[in-house]
PDB file of C-alpha atoms in Angstrom:
ATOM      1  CA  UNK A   1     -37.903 -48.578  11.940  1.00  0.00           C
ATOM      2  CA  UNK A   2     -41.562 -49.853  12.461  1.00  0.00           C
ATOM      3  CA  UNK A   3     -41.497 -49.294  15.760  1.00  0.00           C
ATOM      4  CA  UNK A   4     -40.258 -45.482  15.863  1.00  0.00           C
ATOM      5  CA  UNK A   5     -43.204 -44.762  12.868  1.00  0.00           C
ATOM      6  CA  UNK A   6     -45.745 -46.285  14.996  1.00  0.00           C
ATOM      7  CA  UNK A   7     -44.664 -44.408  17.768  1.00  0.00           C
ATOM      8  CA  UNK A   8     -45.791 -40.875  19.187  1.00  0.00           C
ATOM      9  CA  UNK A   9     -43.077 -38.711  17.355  1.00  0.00           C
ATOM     10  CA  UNK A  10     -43.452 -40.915  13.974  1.00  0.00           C
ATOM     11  CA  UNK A  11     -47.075 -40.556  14.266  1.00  0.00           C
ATOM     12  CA  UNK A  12     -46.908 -37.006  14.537  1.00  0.00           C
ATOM     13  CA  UNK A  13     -44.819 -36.643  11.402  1.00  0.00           C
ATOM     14  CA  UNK A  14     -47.396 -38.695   9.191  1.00  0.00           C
ATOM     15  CA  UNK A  15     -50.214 -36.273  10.431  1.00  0.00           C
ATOM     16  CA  UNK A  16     -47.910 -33.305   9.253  1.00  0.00           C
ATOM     17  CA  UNK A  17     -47.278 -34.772   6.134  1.00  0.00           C
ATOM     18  CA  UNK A  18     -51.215 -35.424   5.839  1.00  0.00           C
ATOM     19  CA  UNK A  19     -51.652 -31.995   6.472  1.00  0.00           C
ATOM     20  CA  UNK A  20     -49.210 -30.099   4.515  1.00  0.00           C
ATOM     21  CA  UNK A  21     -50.204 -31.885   1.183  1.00  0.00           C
ATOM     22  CA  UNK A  22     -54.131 -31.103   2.353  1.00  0.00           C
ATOM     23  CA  UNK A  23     -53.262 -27.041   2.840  1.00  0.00           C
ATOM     24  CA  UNK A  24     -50.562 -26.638   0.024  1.00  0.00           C
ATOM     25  CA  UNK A  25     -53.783 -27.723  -1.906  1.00  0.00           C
ATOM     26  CA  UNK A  26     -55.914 -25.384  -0.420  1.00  0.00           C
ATOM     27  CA  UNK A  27     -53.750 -22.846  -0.283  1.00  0.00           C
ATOM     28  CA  UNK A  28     -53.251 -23.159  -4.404  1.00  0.00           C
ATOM     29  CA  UNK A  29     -56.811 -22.858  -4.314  1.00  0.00           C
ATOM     30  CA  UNK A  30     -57.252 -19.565  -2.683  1.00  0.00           C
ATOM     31  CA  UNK A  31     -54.968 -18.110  -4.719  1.00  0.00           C
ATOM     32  CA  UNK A  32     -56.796 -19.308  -8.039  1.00  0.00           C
ATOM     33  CA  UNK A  33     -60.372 -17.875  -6.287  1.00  0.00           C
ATOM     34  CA  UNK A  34     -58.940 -13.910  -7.058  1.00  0.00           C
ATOM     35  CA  UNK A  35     -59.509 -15.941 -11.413  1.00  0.00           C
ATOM     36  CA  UNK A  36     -62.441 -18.216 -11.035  1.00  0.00           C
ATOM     37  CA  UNK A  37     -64.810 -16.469  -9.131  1.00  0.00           C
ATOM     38  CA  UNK A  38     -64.729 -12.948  -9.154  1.00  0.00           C
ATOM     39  CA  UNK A  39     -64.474 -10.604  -5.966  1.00  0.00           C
ATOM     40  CA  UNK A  40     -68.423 -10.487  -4.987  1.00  0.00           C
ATOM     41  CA  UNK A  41     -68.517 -14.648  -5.204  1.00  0.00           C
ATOM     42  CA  UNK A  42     -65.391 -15.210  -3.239  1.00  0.00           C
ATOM     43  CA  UNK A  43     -66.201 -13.033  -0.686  1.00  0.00           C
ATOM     44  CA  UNK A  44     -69.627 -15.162  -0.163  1.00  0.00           C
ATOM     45  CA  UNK A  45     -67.923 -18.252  -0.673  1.00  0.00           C
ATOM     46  CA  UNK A  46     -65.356 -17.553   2.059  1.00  0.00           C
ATOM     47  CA  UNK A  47     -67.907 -15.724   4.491  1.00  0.00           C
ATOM     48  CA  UNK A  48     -70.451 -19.126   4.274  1.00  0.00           C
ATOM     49  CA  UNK A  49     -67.726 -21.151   4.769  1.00  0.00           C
ATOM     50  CA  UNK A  50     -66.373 -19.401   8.096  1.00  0.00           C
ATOM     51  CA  UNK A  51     -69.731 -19.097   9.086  1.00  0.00           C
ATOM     52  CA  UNK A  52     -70.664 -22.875   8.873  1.00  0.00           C
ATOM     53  CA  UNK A  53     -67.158 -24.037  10.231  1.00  0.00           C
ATOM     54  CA  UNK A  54     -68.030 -21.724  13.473  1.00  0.00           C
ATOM     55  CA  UNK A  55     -71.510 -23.042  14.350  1.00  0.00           C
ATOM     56  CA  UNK A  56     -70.033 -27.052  13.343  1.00  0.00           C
ATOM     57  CA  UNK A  57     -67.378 -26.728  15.603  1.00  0.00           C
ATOM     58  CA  UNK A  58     -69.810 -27.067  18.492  1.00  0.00           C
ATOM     59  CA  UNK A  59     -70.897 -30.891  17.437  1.00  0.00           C
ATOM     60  CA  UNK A  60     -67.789 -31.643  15.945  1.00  0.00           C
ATOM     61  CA  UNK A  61     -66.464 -33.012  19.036  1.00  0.00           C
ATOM     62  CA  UNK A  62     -69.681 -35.437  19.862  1.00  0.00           C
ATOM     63  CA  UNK A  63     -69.475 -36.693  16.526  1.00  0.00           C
ATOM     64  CA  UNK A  64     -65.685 -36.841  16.768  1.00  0.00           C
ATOM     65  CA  UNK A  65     -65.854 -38.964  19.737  1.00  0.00           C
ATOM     66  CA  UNK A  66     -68.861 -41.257  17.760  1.00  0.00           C
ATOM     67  CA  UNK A  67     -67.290 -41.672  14.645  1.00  0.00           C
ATOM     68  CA  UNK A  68     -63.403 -42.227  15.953  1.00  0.00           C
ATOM     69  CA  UNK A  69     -60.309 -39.494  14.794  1.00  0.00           C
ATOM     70  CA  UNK A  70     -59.489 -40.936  11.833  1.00  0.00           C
ATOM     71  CA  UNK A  71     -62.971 -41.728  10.391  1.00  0.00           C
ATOM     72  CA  UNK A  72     -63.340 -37.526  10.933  1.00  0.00           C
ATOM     73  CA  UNK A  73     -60.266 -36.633   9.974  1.00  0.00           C
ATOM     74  CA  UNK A  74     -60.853 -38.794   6.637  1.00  0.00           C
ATOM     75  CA  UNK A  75     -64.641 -37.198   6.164  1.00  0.00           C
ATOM     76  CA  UNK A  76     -63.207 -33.644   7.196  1.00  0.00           C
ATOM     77  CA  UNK A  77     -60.857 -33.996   4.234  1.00  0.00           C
ATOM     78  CA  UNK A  78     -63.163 -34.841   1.883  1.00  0.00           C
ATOM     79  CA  UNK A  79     -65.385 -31.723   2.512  1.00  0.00           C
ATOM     80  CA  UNK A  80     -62.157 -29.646   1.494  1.00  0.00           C
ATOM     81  CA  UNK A  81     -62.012 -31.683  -1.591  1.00  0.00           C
ATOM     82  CA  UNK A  82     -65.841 -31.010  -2.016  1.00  0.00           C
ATOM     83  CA  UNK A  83     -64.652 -27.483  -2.518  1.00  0.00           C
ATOM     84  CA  UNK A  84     -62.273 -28.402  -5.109  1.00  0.00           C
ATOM     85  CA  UNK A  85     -65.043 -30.117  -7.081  1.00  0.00           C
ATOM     86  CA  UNK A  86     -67.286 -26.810  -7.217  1.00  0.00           C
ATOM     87  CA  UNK A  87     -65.059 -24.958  -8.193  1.00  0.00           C
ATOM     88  CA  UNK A  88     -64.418 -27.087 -11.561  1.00  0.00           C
ATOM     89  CA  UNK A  89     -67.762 -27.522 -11.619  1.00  0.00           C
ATOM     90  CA  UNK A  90     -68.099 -23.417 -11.568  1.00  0.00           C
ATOM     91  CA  UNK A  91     -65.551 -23.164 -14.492  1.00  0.00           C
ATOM     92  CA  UNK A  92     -66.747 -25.419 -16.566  1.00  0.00           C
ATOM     93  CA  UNK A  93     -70.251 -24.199 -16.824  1.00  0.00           C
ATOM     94  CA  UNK A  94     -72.032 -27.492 -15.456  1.00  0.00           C
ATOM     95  CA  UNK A  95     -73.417 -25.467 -12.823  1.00  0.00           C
ATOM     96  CA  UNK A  96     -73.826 -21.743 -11.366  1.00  0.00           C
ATOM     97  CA  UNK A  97     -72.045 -19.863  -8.551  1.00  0.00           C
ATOM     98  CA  UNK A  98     -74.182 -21.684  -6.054  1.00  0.00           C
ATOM     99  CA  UNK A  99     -72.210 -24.640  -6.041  1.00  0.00           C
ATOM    100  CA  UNK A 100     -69.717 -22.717  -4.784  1.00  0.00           C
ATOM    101  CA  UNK A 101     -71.108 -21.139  -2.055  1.00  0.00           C
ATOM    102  CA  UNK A 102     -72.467 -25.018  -1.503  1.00  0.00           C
ATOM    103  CA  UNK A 103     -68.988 -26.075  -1.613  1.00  0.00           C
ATOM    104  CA  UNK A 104     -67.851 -23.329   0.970  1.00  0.00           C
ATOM    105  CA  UNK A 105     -70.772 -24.604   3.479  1.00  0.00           C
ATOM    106  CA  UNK A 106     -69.330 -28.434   2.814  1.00  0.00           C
ATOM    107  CA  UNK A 107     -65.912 -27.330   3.626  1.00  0.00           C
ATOM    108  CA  UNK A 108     -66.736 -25.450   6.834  1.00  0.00           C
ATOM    109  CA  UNK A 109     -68.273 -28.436   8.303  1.00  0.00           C
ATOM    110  CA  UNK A 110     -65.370 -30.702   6.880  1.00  0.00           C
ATOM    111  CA  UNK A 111     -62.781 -28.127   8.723  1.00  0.00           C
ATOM    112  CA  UNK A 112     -64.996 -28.705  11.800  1.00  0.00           C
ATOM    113  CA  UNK A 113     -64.486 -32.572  11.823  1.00  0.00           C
ATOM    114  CA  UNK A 114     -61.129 -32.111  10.696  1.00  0.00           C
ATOM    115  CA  UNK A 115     -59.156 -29.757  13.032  1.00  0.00           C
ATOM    116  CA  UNK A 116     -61.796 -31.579  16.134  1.00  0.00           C
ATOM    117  CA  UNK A 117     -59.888 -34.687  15.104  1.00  0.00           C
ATOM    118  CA  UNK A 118     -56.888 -33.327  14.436  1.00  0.00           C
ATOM    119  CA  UNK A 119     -56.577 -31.502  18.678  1.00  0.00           C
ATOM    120  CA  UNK A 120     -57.486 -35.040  19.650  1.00  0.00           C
ATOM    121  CA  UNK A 121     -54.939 -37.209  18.130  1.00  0.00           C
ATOM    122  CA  UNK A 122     -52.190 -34.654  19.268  1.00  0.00           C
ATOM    123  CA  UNK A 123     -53.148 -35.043  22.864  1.00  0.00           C
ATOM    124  CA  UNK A 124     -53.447 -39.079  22.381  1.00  0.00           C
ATOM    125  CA  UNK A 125     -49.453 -38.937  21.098  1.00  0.00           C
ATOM    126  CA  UNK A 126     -48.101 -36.266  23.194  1.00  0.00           C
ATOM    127  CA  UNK A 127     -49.395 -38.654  26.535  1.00  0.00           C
ATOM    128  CA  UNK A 128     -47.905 -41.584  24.535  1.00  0.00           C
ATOM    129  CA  UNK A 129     -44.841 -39.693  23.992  1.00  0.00           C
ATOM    130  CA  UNK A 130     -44.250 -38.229  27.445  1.00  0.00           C
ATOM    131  CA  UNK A 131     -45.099 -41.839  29.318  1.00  0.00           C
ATOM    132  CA  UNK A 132     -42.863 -43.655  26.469  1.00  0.00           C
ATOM    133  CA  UNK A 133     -40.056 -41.097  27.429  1.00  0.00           C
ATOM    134  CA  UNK A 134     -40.391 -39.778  30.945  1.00  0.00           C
ATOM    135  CA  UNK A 135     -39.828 -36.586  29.892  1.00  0.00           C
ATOM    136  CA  UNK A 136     -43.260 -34.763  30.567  1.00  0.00           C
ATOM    137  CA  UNK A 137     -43.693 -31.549  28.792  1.00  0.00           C
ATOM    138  CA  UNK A 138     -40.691 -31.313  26.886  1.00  0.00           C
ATOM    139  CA  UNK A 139     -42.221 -34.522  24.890  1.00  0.00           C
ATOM    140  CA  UNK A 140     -45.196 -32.610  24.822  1.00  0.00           C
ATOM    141  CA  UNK A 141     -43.719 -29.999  23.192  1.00  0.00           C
ATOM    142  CA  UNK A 142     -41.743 -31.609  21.127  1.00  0.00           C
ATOM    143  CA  UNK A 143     -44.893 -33.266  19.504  1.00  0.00           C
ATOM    144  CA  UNK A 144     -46.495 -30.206  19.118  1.00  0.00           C
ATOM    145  CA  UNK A 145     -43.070 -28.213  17.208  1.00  0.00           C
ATOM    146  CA  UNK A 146     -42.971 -30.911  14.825  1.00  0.00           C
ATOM    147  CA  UNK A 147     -46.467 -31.070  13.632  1.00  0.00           C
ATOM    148  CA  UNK A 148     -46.886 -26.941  13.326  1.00  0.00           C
ATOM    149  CA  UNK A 149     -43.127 -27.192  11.840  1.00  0.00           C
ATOM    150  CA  UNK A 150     -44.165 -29.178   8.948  1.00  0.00           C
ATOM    151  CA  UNK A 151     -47.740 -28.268   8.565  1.00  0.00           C
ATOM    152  CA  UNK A 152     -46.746 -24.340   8.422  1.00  0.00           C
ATOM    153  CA  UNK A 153     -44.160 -25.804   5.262  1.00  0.00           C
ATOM    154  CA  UNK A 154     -48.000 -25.839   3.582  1.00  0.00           C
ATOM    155  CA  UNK A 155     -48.293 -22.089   3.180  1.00  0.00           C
ATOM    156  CA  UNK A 156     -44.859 -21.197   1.923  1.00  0.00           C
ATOM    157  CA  UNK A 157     -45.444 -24.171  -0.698  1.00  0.00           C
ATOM    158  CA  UNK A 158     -48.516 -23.176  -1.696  1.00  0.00           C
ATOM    159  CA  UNK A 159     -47.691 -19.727  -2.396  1.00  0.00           C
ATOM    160  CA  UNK A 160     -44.613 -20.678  -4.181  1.00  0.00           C
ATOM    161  CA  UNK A 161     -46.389 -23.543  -6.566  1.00  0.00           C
ATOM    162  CA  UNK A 162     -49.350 -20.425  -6.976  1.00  0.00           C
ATOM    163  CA  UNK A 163     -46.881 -17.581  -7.617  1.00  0.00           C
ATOM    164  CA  UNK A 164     -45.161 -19.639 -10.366  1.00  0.00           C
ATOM    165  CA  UNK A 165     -48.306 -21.063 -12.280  1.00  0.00           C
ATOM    166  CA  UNK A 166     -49.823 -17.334 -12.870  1.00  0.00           C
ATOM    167  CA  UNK A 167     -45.961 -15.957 -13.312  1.00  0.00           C
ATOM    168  CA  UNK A 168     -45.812 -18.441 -16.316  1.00  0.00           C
ATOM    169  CA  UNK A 169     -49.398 -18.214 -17.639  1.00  0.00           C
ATOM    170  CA  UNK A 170     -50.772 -14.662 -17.457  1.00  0.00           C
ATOM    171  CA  UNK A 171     -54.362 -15.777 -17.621  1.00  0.00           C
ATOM    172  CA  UNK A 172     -58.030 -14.280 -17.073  1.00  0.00           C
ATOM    173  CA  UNK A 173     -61.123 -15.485 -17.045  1.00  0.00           C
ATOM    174  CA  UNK A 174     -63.192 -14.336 -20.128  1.00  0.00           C
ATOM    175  CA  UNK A 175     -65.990 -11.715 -19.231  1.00  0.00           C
ATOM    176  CA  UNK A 176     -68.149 -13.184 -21.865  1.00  0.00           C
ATOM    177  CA  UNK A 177     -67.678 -16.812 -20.650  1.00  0.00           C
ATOM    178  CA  UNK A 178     -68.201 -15.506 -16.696  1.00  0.00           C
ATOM    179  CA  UNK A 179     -71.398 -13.881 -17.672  1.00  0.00           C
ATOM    180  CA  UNK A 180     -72.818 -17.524 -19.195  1.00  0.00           C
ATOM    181  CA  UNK A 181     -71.481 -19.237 -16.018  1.00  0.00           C
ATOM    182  CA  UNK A 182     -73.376 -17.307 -13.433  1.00  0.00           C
ATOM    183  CA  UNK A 183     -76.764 -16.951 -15.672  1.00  0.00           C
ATOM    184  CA  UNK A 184     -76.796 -13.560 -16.693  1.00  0.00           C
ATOM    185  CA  UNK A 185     -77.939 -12.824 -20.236  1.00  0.00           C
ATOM    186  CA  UNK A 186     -74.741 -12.134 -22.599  1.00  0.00           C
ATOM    187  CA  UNK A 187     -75.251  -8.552 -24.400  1.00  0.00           C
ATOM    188  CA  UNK A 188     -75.369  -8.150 -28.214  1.00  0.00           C
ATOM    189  CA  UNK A 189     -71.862  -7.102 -29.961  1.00  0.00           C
ATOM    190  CA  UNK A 190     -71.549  -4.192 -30.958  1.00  0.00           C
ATOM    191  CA  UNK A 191     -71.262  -3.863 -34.874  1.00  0.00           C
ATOM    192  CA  UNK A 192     -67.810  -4.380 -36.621  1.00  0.00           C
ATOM    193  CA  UNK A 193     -65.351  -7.162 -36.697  1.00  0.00           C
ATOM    194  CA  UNK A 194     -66.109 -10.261 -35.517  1.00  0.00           C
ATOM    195  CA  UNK A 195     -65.259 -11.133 -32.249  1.00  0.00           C
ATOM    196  CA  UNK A 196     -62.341 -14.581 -31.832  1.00  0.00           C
ATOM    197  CA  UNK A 197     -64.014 -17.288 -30.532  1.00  0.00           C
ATOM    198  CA  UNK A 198     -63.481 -18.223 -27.082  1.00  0.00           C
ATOM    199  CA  UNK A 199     -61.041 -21.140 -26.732  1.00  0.00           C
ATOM    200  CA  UNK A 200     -62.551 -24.516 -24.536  1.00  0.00           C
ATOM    201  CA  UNK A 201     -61.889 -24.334 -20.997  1.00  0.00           C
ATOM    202  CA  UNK A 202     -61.463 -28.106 -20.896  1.00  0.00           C
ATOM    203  CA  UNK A 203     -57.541 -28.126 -21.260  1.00  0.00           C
ATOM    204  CA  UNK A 204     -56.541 -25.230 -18.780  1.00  0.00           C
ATOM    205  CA  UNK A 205     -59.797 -25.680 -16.578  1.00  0.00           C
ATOM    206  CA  UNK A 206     -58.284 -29.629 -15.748  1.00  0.00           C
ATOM    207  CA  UNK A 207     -54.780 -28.473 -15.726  1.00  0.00           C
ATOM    208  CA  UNK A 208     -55.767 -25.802 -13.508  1.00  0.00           C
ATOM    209  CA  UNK A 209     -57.527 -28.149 -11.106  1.00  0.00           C
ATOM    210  CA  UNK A 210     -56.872 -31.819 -11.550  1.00  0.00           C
ATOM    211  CA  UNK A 211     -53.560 -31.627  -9.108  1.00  0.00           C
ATOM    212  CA  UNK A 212     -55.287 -29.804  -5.955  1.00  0.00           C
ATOM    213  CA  UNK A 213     -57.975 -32.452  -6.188  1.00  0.00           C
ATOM    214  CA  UNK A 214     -55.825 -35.541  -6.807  1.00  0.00           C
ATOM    215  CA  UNK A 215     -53.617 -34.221  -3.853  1.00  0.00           C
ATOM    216  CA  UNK A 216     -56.997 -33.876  -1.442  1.00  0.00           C
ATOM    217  CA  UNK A 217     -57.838 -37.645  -2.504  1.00  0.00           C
ATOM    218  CA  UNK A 218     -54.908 -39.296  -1.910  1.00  0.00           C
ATOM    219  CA  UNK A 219     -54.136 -37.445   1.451  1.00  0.00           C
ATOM    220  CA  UNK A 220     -57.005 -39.385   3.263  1.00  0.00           C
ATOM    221  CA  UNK A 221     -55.778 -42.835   2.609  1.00  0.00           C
ATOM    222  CA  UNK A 222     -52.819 -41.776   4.567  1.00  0.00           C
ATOM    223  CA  UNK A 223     -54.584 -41.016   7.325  1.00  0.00           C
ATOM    224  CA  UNK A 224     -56.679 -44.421   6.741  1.00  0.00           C
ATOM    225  CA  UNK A 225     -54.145 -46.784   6.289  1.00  0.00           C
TER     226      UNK A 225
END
């Protein structure tokens, strides 16, 4: 049993594991973006963080090669979890939509290190696989169909875990409270009835984010130990 995990093929299925658990996360947190941030800041957001993963991908693999695989993989990890803290940070009103963007920039040179690290340990067990086996490129391949097999899981669980949160809790993000977050200057009621007070975001804001980012922490351990 030891010796078929720390082989090739058994390494291959701990990296998908790693991976789906990183991107179900993620993928939970896209779909809460269209609710915490608004269209204008998720569209910066996601165009700084494309932006910075394209120009880090060209020293990703000279810091790659410094640093070791899993020492990027583990840091590259981390910047997707640095999202995950902005955007509780964003919610609860500690700080403005620029730790967001921030947190977009940190997780496009995260993805960098992270997919860098990722191409080279695929390489390093689909040689150990094919010299272990004798089989050449089918072991090649095979390495390859089971890491996309069980990373792609990642999106359909994702959307599933996404789709049933906001099917069971119909929730929006209150204009008044969105206004204070982002620093513009809340406009007088008009006259009549009082307006309810807001309820705290502490409850749903935790609820709403505590799993993604417990799920980014614990993933890089796996890859550690």
């Amino acid at each position: 049993m030891s010796s078929r995990i720390k082989s090739g093929e058994g390494q291959t299925v701990l990296l998908g594991l790693v991976f789906m658990f990183v991107f179900m996360a993620y993928y939970m947190i896209q779909g809460y973006c269209a609710n915490l941030y608004g269209p204008t800041l998720a569209s910066n957001m996601e165009t700084t963080l494309y932006a910075v993963f394209t120009l880090s991908c060209f020293p990703a693999p000279a810091v790659t090669n410094k640093l070791g695989p899993r020492l990027s993989m583990f840091l590259g990890i981390l910047g997707y979890a640095a999202l995950v803290g902005a955007s509780l940070l964003f919610y609860l009103g500690i700080a403005g939509g620029w730790v967001v963007v921030a947190g977009g920039a940190v997780n496009g040179v995260g993805a960098a290190l992270l997919w860098t690290a990722q191409g080279r340990l695929m390489l390093e067990y689909a040689s150990e696989a094919s010299q272990g086996r004798g089989e050449g490129a089918d072991s090649k391949g095979r390495i390859f169909a089971i890491f996309w097999g069980i990373f792609n899981v990642s999106a359909v669980l994702g959307g599933l875990v996404t789709y049933a949160y906001f099917r069971s809790r119909p929730w929006r993000r209150p204009k008044a409270d969105s206004r204070q977050i982002q620093g513009r200057p809340k406009a007088d009621p008009p006259p009549g009835p009082p307006l309810p007070s807001l309820p705290p975001p502490w409850p749903h804001s935790l609820l709403c984010n505590s799993r993604p980012l417990v799920v980014l922490f614990v993933a890089p351990c796996c890859v550690l130990f």
